[in-house]
Amino acid sequence: MRVAIVTSDARVYYTATKVLKEYGIPFHSLQVGEEIPFDVEVVLTGERDYGRVGFPVKVVVRDENFIDELLAKLEGRERFKRIYIAIDPGERPGLSVVADNRVLEVHHLKSPRDVEIILDLLDKYPGAKIKIGHGAKRQRVLMLKALADVLGYDYPLIVVNESRTTPKVCGIEVSQVQDIVAAINIGLREGKEVPIGELLDVKEPTKREIDDIKRRSRELSGNITISSRLAREVALGNLTLDEAIDRQKRRRRSR
């Protein structure tokens, strides 16, 4: 056991134990003033008890974000050298946080425009860079536009060739597992840094692309084929397919 929780604050203790169990890190639970075992390398404590704990390596637990600092201290470093927020674009993008080739956390986003968690992760991991797979053009453009609205069109992203990042998986929630594993693999690959604006230089869609989007609208809705104009807006990343279908439905009702 290399970690000890030393606190008189029940909230600090609850937060620390919850996160340590999630990460599978064993720990000692001690009261302030108790002798700290010889095998402890890092002590977790609260702001209230910080000055009362006589130990050279301490991490203050304010919220669950203490884990990054703890892992870094356990490795003998003050922080990770490289942190990437990696995205596998799609209808429901997979996302991973990879630091020095270690996976810290994973997420499954609700839609390509669900970028709030990405912004939260940029705050949680200062200095992190965003990696994104080069596939799923329509969904990728939607996500890039949502990010550009907040981060700016000059913000640099790392584009990664995502070929063979998605494994074959058998079982429940197959697509979610595949999206997340693909995001992890994207985080582990090298790529090319490009400003968001350059990635949004979208070409006029071909007739084949338009027809494919209209076919997808029928599959998703059951009986509705969106117009070519709406399909073009989807192809250019201005609308999601669901939004286009909703607009087509409203047009039908208004006639």
PDB file of N, CA and C in Angstrom, residues 48-117:
ATOM      1  N   ARG A  48      -8.263  21.341   5.597  1.00  0.00           N
ATOM      2  CA  ARG A  48      -8.361  21.585   7.034  1.00  0.00           C
ATOM      3  C   ARG A  48      -7.253  20.881   7.817  1.00  0.00           C
ATOM      4  N   ASP A  49      -6.843  19.696   7.349  1.00  0.00           N
ATOM      5  CA  ASP A  49      -5.851  18.901   8.087  1.00  0.00           C
ATOM      6  C   ASP A  49      -4.444  18.994   7.516  1.00  0.00           C
ATOM      7  N   TYR A  50      -4.270  19.718   6.404  1.00  0.00           N
ATOM      8  CA  TYR A  50      -2.996  19.706   5.692  1.00  0.00           C
ATOM      9  C   TYR A  50      -1.816  20.036   6.602  1.00  0.00           C
ATOM     10  N   GLY A  51      -1.942  21.088   7.409  1.00  0.00           N
ATOM     11  CA  GLY A  51      -0.837  21.509   8.269  1.00  0.00           C
ATOM     12  C   GLY A  51      -0.605  20.600   9.459  1.00  0.00           C
ATOM     13  N   ARG A  52      -1.579  19.741   9.759  1.00  0.00           N
ATOM     14  CA  ARG A  52      -1.467  18.863  10.929  1.00  0.00           C
ATOM     15  C   ARG A  52      -0.874  17.501  10.568  1.00  0.00           C
ATOM     16  N   VAL A  53      -0.716  17.238   9.283  1.00  0.00           N
ATOM     17  CA  VAL A  53      -0.201  15.937   8.841  1.00  0.00           C
ATOM     18  C   VAL A  53       1.287  16.086   8.532  1.00  0.00           C
ATOM     19  N   GLY A  54       2.107  15.442   9.332  1.00  0.00           N
ATOM     20  CA  GLY A  54       3.549  15.536   9.140  1.00  0.00           C
ATOM     21  C   GLY A  54       4.064  14.476   8.193  1.00  0.00           C
ATOM     22  N   PHE A  55       3.990  14.777   6.902  1.00  0.00           N
ATOM     23  CA  PHE A  55       4.468  13.836   5.887  1.00  0.00           C
ATOM     24  C   PHE A  55       4.967  14.648   4.700  1.00  0.00           C
ATOM     25  N   PRO A  56       6.074  14.242   4.083  1.00  0.00           N
ATOM     26  CA  PRO A  56       6.679  15.090   3.038  1.00  0.00           C
ATOM     27  C   PRO A  56       5.904  15.166   1.726  1.00  0.00           C
ATOM     28  N   VAL A  57       5.159  14.116   1.384  1.00  0.00           N
ATOM     29  CA  VAL A  57       4.458  14.100   0.088  1.00  0.00           C
ATOM     30  C   VAL A  57       2.957  14.011   0.352  1.00  0.00           C
ATOM     31  N   LYS A  58       2.264  15.140   0.123  1.00  0.00           N
ATOM     32  CA  LYS A  58       0.829  15.203   0.410  1.00  0.00           C
ATOM     33  C   LYS A  58       0.067  15.738  -0.800  1.00  0.00           C
ATOM     34  N   VAL A  59      -1.164  15.247  -0.954  1.00  0.00           N
ATOM     35  CA  VAL A  59      -2.072  15.739  -1.995  1.00  0.00           C
ATOM     36  C   VAL A  59      -3.376  16.141  -1.320  1.00  0.00           C
ATOM     37  N   VAL A  60      -3.821  17.362  -1.600  1.00  0.00           N
ATOM     38  CA  VAL A  60      -5.071  17.849  -1.029  1.00  0.00           C
ATOM     39  C   VAL A  60      -6.244  17.350  -1.871  1.00  0.00           C
ATOM     40  N   VAL A  61      -7.230  16.762  -1.208  1.00  0.00           N
ATOM     41  CA  VAL A  61      -8.435  16.277  -1.890  1.00  0.00           C
ATOM     42  C   VAL A  61      -9.519  17.346  -1.772  1.00  0.00           C
ATOM     43  N   ARG A  62      -9.760  18.039  -2.880  1.00  0.00           N
ATOM     44  CA  ARG A  62     -10.852  19.015  -2.927  1.00  0.00           C
ATOM     45  C   ARG A  62     -12.059  18.428  -3.659  1.00  0.00           C
ATOM     46  N   ASP A  63     -11.755  17.668  -4.697  1.00  0.00           N
ATOM     47  CA  ASP A  63     -12.777  16.969  -5.466  1.00  0.00           C
ATOM     48  C   ASP A  63     -12.096  15.774  -6.126  1.00  0.00           C
ATOM     49  N   GLU A  64     -12.785  15.120  -7.044  1.00  0.00           N
ATOM     50  CA  GLU A  64     -12.250  13.899  -7.651  1.00  0.00           C
ATOM     51  C   GLU A  64     -11.056  14.144  -8.568  1.00  0.00           C
ATOM     52  N   ASN A  65     -10.766  15.383  -8.875  1.00  0.00           N
ATOM     53  CA  ASN A  65      -9.655  15.690  -9.786  1.00  0.00           C
ATOM     54  C   ASN A  65      -8.278  15.481  -9.149  1.00  0.00           C
ATOM     55  N   PHE A  66      -8.233  15.107  -7.879  1.00  0.00           N
ATOM     56  CA  PHE A  66      -6.935  14.901  -7.233  1.00  0.00           C
ATOM     57  C   PHE A  66      -6.164  13.724  -7.835  1.00  0.00           C
ATOM     58  N   ILE A  67      -6.860  12.841  -8.579  1.00  0.00           N
ATOM     59  CA  ILE A  67      -6.239  11.599  -9.030  1.00  0.00           C
ATOM     60  C   ILE A  67      -5.053  11.849  -9.958  1.00  0.00           C
ATOM     61  N   ASP A  68      -5.125  12.870 -10.799  1.00  0.00           N
ATOM     62  CA  ASP A  68      -4.015  13.157 -11.723  1.00  0.00           C
ATOM     63  C   ASP A  68      -2.739  13.465 -10.943  1.00  0.00           C
ATOM     64  N   GLU A  69      -2.851  14.329  -9.943  1.00  0.00           N
ATOM     65  CA  GLU A  69      -1.687  14.688  -9.128  1.00  0.00           C
ATOM     66  C   GLU A  69      -1.179  13.485  -8.342  1.00  0.00           C
ATOM     67  N   LEU A  70      -2.104  12.679  -7.824  1.00  0.00           N
ATOM     68  CA  LEU A  70      -1.693  11.499  -7.065  1.00  0.00           C
ATOM     69  C   LEU A  70      -0.915  10.526  -7.941  1.00  0.00           C
ATOM     70  N   LEU A  71      -1.435  10.218  -9.124  1.00  0.00           N
ATOM     71  CA  LEU A  71      -0.755   9.274 -10.020  1.00  0.00           C
ATOM     72  C   LEU A  71       0.630   9.785 -10.410  1.00  0.00           C
ATOM     73  N   ALA A  72       0.707  11.090 -10.638  1.00  0.00           N
ATOM     74  CA  ALA A  72       1.996  11.666 -11.009  1.00  0.00           C
ATOM     75  C   ALA A  72       3.009  11.544  -9.870  1.00  0.00           C
ATOM     76  N   LYS A  73       2.565  11.780  -8.644  1.00  0.00           N
ATOM     77  CA  LYS A  73       3.483  11.673  -7.500  1.00  0.00           C
ATOM     78  C   LYS A  73       3.887  10.229  -7.248  1.00  0.00           C
ATOM     79  N   LEU A  74       2.970   9.293  -7.469  1.00  0.00           N
ATOM     80  CA  LEU A  74       3.312   7.883  -7.302  1.00  0.00           C
ATOM     81  C   LEU A  74       4.363   7.446  -8.316  1.00  0.00           C
ATOM     82  N   GLU A  75       4.402   8.116  -9.459  1.00  0.00           N
ATOM     83  CA  GLU A  75       5.405   7.815 -10.478  1.00  0.00           C
ATOM     84  C   GLU A  75       6.672   8.633 -10.280  1.00  0.00           C
ATOM     85  N   GLY A  76       6.673   9.482  -9.259  1.00  0.00           N
ATOM     86  CA  GLY A  76       7.861  10.296  -8.988  1.00  0.00           C
ATOM     87  C   GLY A  76       7.952  11.528  -9.847  1.00  0.00           C
ATOM     88  N   ARG A  77       6.811  11.933 -10.445  1.00  0.00           N
ATOM     89  CA  ARG A  77       6.803  13.120 -11.278  1.00  0.00           C
ATOM     90  C   ARG A  77       5.746  14.075 -10.760  1.00  0.00           C
ATOM     91  N   GLU A  78       5.901  15.341 -11.051  1.00  0.00           N
ATOM     92  CA  GLU A  78       4.926  16.324 -10.606  1.00  0.00           C
ATOM     93  C   GLU A  78       3.681  16.320 -11.500  1.00  0.00           C
ATOM     94  N   ARG A  79       3.814  15.933 -12.748  1.00  0.00           N
ATOM     95  CA  ARG A  79       2.655  15.891 -13.634  1.00  0.00           C
ATOM     96  C   ARG A  79       2.980  15.029 -14.847  1.00  0.00           C
ATOM     97  N   PHE A  80       1.952  14.695 -15.587  1.00  0.00           N
ATOM     98  CA  PHE A  80       2.162  13.917 -16.806  1.00  0.00           C
ATOM     99  C   PHE A  80       2.845  14.777 -17.852  1.00  0.00           C
ATOM    100  N   LYS A  81       3.658  14.143 -18.674  1.00  0.00           N
ATOM    101  CA  LYS A  81       4.352  14.880 -19.725  1.00  0.00           C
ATOM    102  C   LYS A  81       3.434  15.174 -20.905  1.00  0.00           C
ATOM    103  N   ARG A  82       2.598  14.198 -21.279  1.00  0.00           N
ATOM    104  CA  ARG A  82       1.725  14.360 -22.437  1.00  0.00           C
ATOM    105  C   ARG A  82       0.327  13.830 -22.103  1.00  0.00           C
ATOM    106  N   ILE A  83      -0.663  14.662 -22.294  1.00  0.00           N
ATOM    107  CA  ILE A  83      -2.050  14.260 -22.055  1.00  0.00           C
ATOM    108  C   ILE A  83      -2.858  14.548 -23.313  1.00  0.00           C
ATOM    109  N   TYR A  84      -3.599  13.543 -23.774  1.00  0.00           N
ATOM    110  CA  TYR A  84      -4.416  13.709 -24.966  1.00  0.00           C
ATOM    111  C   TYR A  84      -5.879  13.385 -24.665  1.00  0.00           C
ATOM    112  N   ILE A  85      -6.764  14.221 -25.174  1.00  0.00           N
ATOM    113  CA  ILE A  85      -8.195  13.942 -25.175  1.00  0.00           C
ATOM    114  C   ILE A  85      -8.503  13.452 -26.586  1.00  0.00           C
ATOM    115  N   ALA A  86      -8.771  12.170 -26.717  1.00  0.00           N
ATOM    116  CA  ALA A  86      -8.880  11.543 -28.037  1.00  0.00           C
ATOM    117  C   ALA A  86     -10.327  11.221 -28.371  1.00  0.00           C
ATOM    118  N   ILE A  87     -10.708  11.511 -29.618  1.00  0.00           N
ATOM    119  CA  ILE A  87     -12.102  11.385 -30.035  1.00  0.00           C
ATOM    120  C   ILE A  87     -12.214  10.482 -31.257  1.00  0.00           C
ATOM    121  N   ASP A  88     -13.116   9.517 -31.178  1.00  0.00           N
ATOM    122  CA  ASP A  88     -13.495   8.723 -32.340  1.00  0.00           C
ATOM    123  C   ASP A  88     -14.812   9.292 -32.845  1.00  0.00           C
ATOM    124  N   PRO A  89     -14.813  10.098 -33.919  1.00  0.00           N
ATOM    125  CA  PRO A  89     -16.043  10.767 -34.349  1.00  0.00           C
ATOM    126  C   PRO A  89     -17.079   9.793 -34.883  1.00  0.00           C
ATOM    127  N   GLY A  90     -18.346  10.147 -34.692  1.00  0.00           N
ATOM    128  CA  GLY A  90     -19.449   9.313 -35.154  1.00  0.00           C
ATOM    129  C   GLY A  90     -20.752   9.876 -34.647  1.00  0.00           C
ATOM    130  N   GLU A  91     -21.854   9.135 -34.832  1.00  0.00           N
ATOM    131  CA  GLU A  91     -23.156   9.590 -34.339  1.00  0.00           C
ATOM    132  C   GLU A  91     -23.135   9.754 -32.822  1.00  0.00           C
ATOM    133  N   ARG A  92     -22.466   8.815 -32.138  1.00  0.00           N
ATOM    134  CA  ARG A  92     -22.231   8.921 -30.690  1.00  0.00           C
ATOM    135  C   ARG A  92     -20.738   8.717 -30.457  1.00  0.00           C
ATOM    136  N   PRO A  93     -19.973   9.799 -30.466  1.00  0.00           N
ATOM    137  CA  PRO A  93     -18.506   9.679 -30.436  1.00  0.00           C
ATOM    138  C   PRO A  93     -17.983   9.003 -29.165  1.00  0.00           C
ATOM    139  N   GLY A  94     -16.930   8.220 -29.365  1.00  0.00           N
ATOM    140  CA  GLY A  94     -16.193   7.688 -28.229  1.00  0.00           C
ATOM    141  C   GLY A  94     -15.103   8.672 -27.844  1.00  0.00           C
ATOM    142  N   LEU A  95     -14.746   8.698 -26.576  1.00  0.00           N
ATOM    143  CA  LEU A  95     -13.734   9.652 -26.097  1.00  0.00           C
ATOM    144  C   LEU A  95     -12.875   8.983 -25.033  1.00  0.00           C
ATOM    145  N   SER A  96     -11.579   9.277 -25.073  1.00  0.00           N
ATOM    146  CA  SER A  96     -10.671   8.774 -24.044  1.00  0.00           C
ATOM    147  C   SER A  96      -9.710   9.881 -23.626  1.00  0.00           C
ATOM    148  N   VAL A  97      -9.190   9.752 -22.406  1.00  0.00           N
ATOM    149  CA  VAL A  97      -8.107  10.614 -21.947  1.00  0.00           C
ATOM    150  C   VAL A  97      -6.901   9.717 -21.732  1.00  0.00           C
ATOM    151  N   VAL A  98      -5.848   9.978 -22.509  1.00  0.00           N
ATOM    152  CA  VAL A  98      -4.637   9.146 -22.465  1.00  0.00           C
ATOM    153  C   VAL A  98      -3.465  10.019 -22.041  1.00  0.00           C
ATOM    154  N   ALA A  99      -2.822   9.653 -20.938  1.00  0.00           N
ATOM    155  CA  ALA A  99      -1.690  10.421 -20.422  1.00  0.00           C
ATOM    156  C   ALA A  99      -0.470   9.520 -20.351  1.00  0.00           C
ATOM    157  N   ASP A 100       0.581   9.900 -21.074  1.00  0.00           N
ATOM    158  CA  ASP A 100       1.802   9.103 -21.102  1.00  0.00           C
ATOM    159  C   ASP A 100       1.496   7.628 -21.355  1.00  0.00           C
ATOM    160  N   ASN A 101       0.632   7.386 -22.346  1.00  0.00           N
ATOM    161  CA  ASN A 101       0.228   6.038 -22.760  1.00  0.00           C
ATOM    162  C   ASN A 101      -0.586   5.286 -21.714  1.00  0.00           C
ATOM    163  N   ARG A 102      -1.130   6.004 -20.756  1.00  0.00           N
ATOM    164  CA  ARG A 102      -2.011   5.398 -19.751  1.00  0.00           C
ATOM    165  C   ARG A 102      -3.412   5.969 -19.932  1.00  0.00           C
ATOM    166  N   VAL A 103      -4.414   5.098 -19.938  1.00  0.00           N
ATOM    167  CA  VAL A 103      -5.797   5.547 -20.077  1.00  0.00           C
ATOM    168  C   VAL A 103      -6.313   5.990 -18.709  1.00  0.00           C
ATOM    169  N   LEU A 104      -6.687   7.276 -18.603  1.00  0.00           N
ATOM    170  CA  LEU A 104      -7.170   7.812 -17.335  1.00  0.00           C
ATOM    171  C   LEU A 104      -8.681   7.712 -17.212  1.00  0.00           C
ATOM    172  N   GLU A 105      -9.396   7.945 -18.315  1.00  0.00           N
ATOM    173  CA  GLU A 105     -10.851   7.844 -18.276  1.00  0.00           C
ATOM    174  C   GLU A 105     -11.395   7.743 -19.697  1.00  0.00           C
ATOM    175  N   VAL A 106     -12.638   7.242 -19.806  1.00  0.00           N
ATOM    176  CA  VAL A 106     -13.298   7.118 -21.104  1.00  0.00           C
ATOM    177  C   VAL A 106     -14.737   7.610 -20.979  1.00  0.00           C
ATOM    178  N   HIS A 107     -15.311   8.022 -22.124  1.00  0.00           N
ATOM    179  CA  HIS A 107     -16.692   8.519 -22.149  1.00  0.00           C
ATOM    180  C   HIS A 107     -17.336   8.141 -23.475  1.00  0.00           C
ATOM    181  N   HIS A 108     -18.668   8.123 -23.483  1.00  0.00           N
ATOM    182  CA  HIS A 108     -19.437   7.930 -24.709  1.00  0.00           C
ATOM    183  C   HIS A 108     -20.353   9.134 -24.837  1.00  0.00           C
ATOM    184  N   LEU A 109     -20.156   9.954 -25.871  1.00  0.00           N
ATOM    185  CA  LEU A 109     -20.895  11.201 -26.007  1.00  0.00           C
ATOM    186  C   LEU A 109     -22.265  10.962 -26.641  1.00  0.00           C
ATOM    187  N   LYS A 110     -23.191  11.861 -26.362  1.00  0.00           N
ATOM    188  CA  LYS A 110     -24.560  11.705 -26.843  1.00  0.00           C
ATOM    189  C   LYS A 110     -24.704  12.013 -28.332  1.00  0.00           C
ATOM    190  N   SER A 111     -23.892  12.946 -28.822  1.00  0.00           N
ATOM    191  CA  SER A 111     -23.988  13.364 -30.215  1.00  0.00           C
ATOM    192  C   SER A 111     -22.704  14.074 -30.596  1.00  0.00           C
ATOM    193  N   PRO A 112     -22.481  14.354 -31.891  1.00  0.00           N
ATOM    194  CA  PRO A 112     -21.269  15.074 -32.303  1.00  0.00           C
ATOM    195  C   PRO A 112     -21.183  16.484 -31.710  1.00  0.00           C
ATOM    196  N   ARG A 113     -22.310  17.058 -31.343  1.00  0.00           N
ATOM    197  CA  ARG A 113     -22.299  18.408 -30.760  1.00  0.00           C
ATOM    198  C   ARG A 113     -22.164  18.399 -29.244  1.00  0.00           C
ATOM    199  N   ASP A 114     -22.055  17.237 -28.661  1.00  0.00           N
ATOM    200  CA  ASP A 114     -21.934  17.108 -27.208  1.00  0.00           C
ATOM    201  C   ASP A 114     -20.484  17.349 -26.795  1.00  0.00           C
ATOM    202  N   VAL A 115     -20.056  18.617 -26.888  1.00  0.00           N
ATOM    203  CA  VAL A 115     -18.643  18.945 -26.649  1.00  0.00           C
ATOM    204  C   VAL A 115     -18.392  19.497 -25.253  1.00  0.00           C
ATOM    205  N   GLU A 116     -19.437  19.631 -24.447  1.00  0.00           N
ATOM    206  CA  GLU A 116     -19.266  20.219 -23.117  1.00  0.00           C
ATOM    207  C   GLU A 116     -18.267  19.417 -22.281  1.00  0.00           C
ATOM    208  N   ILE A 117     -18.338  18.083 -22.387  1.00  0.00           N
ATOM    209  CA  ILE A 117     -17.421  17.255 -21.602  1.00  0.00           C
ATOM    210  C   ILE A 117     -15.979  17.440 -22.070  1.00  0.00           C
TER     211      ILE A 117
END
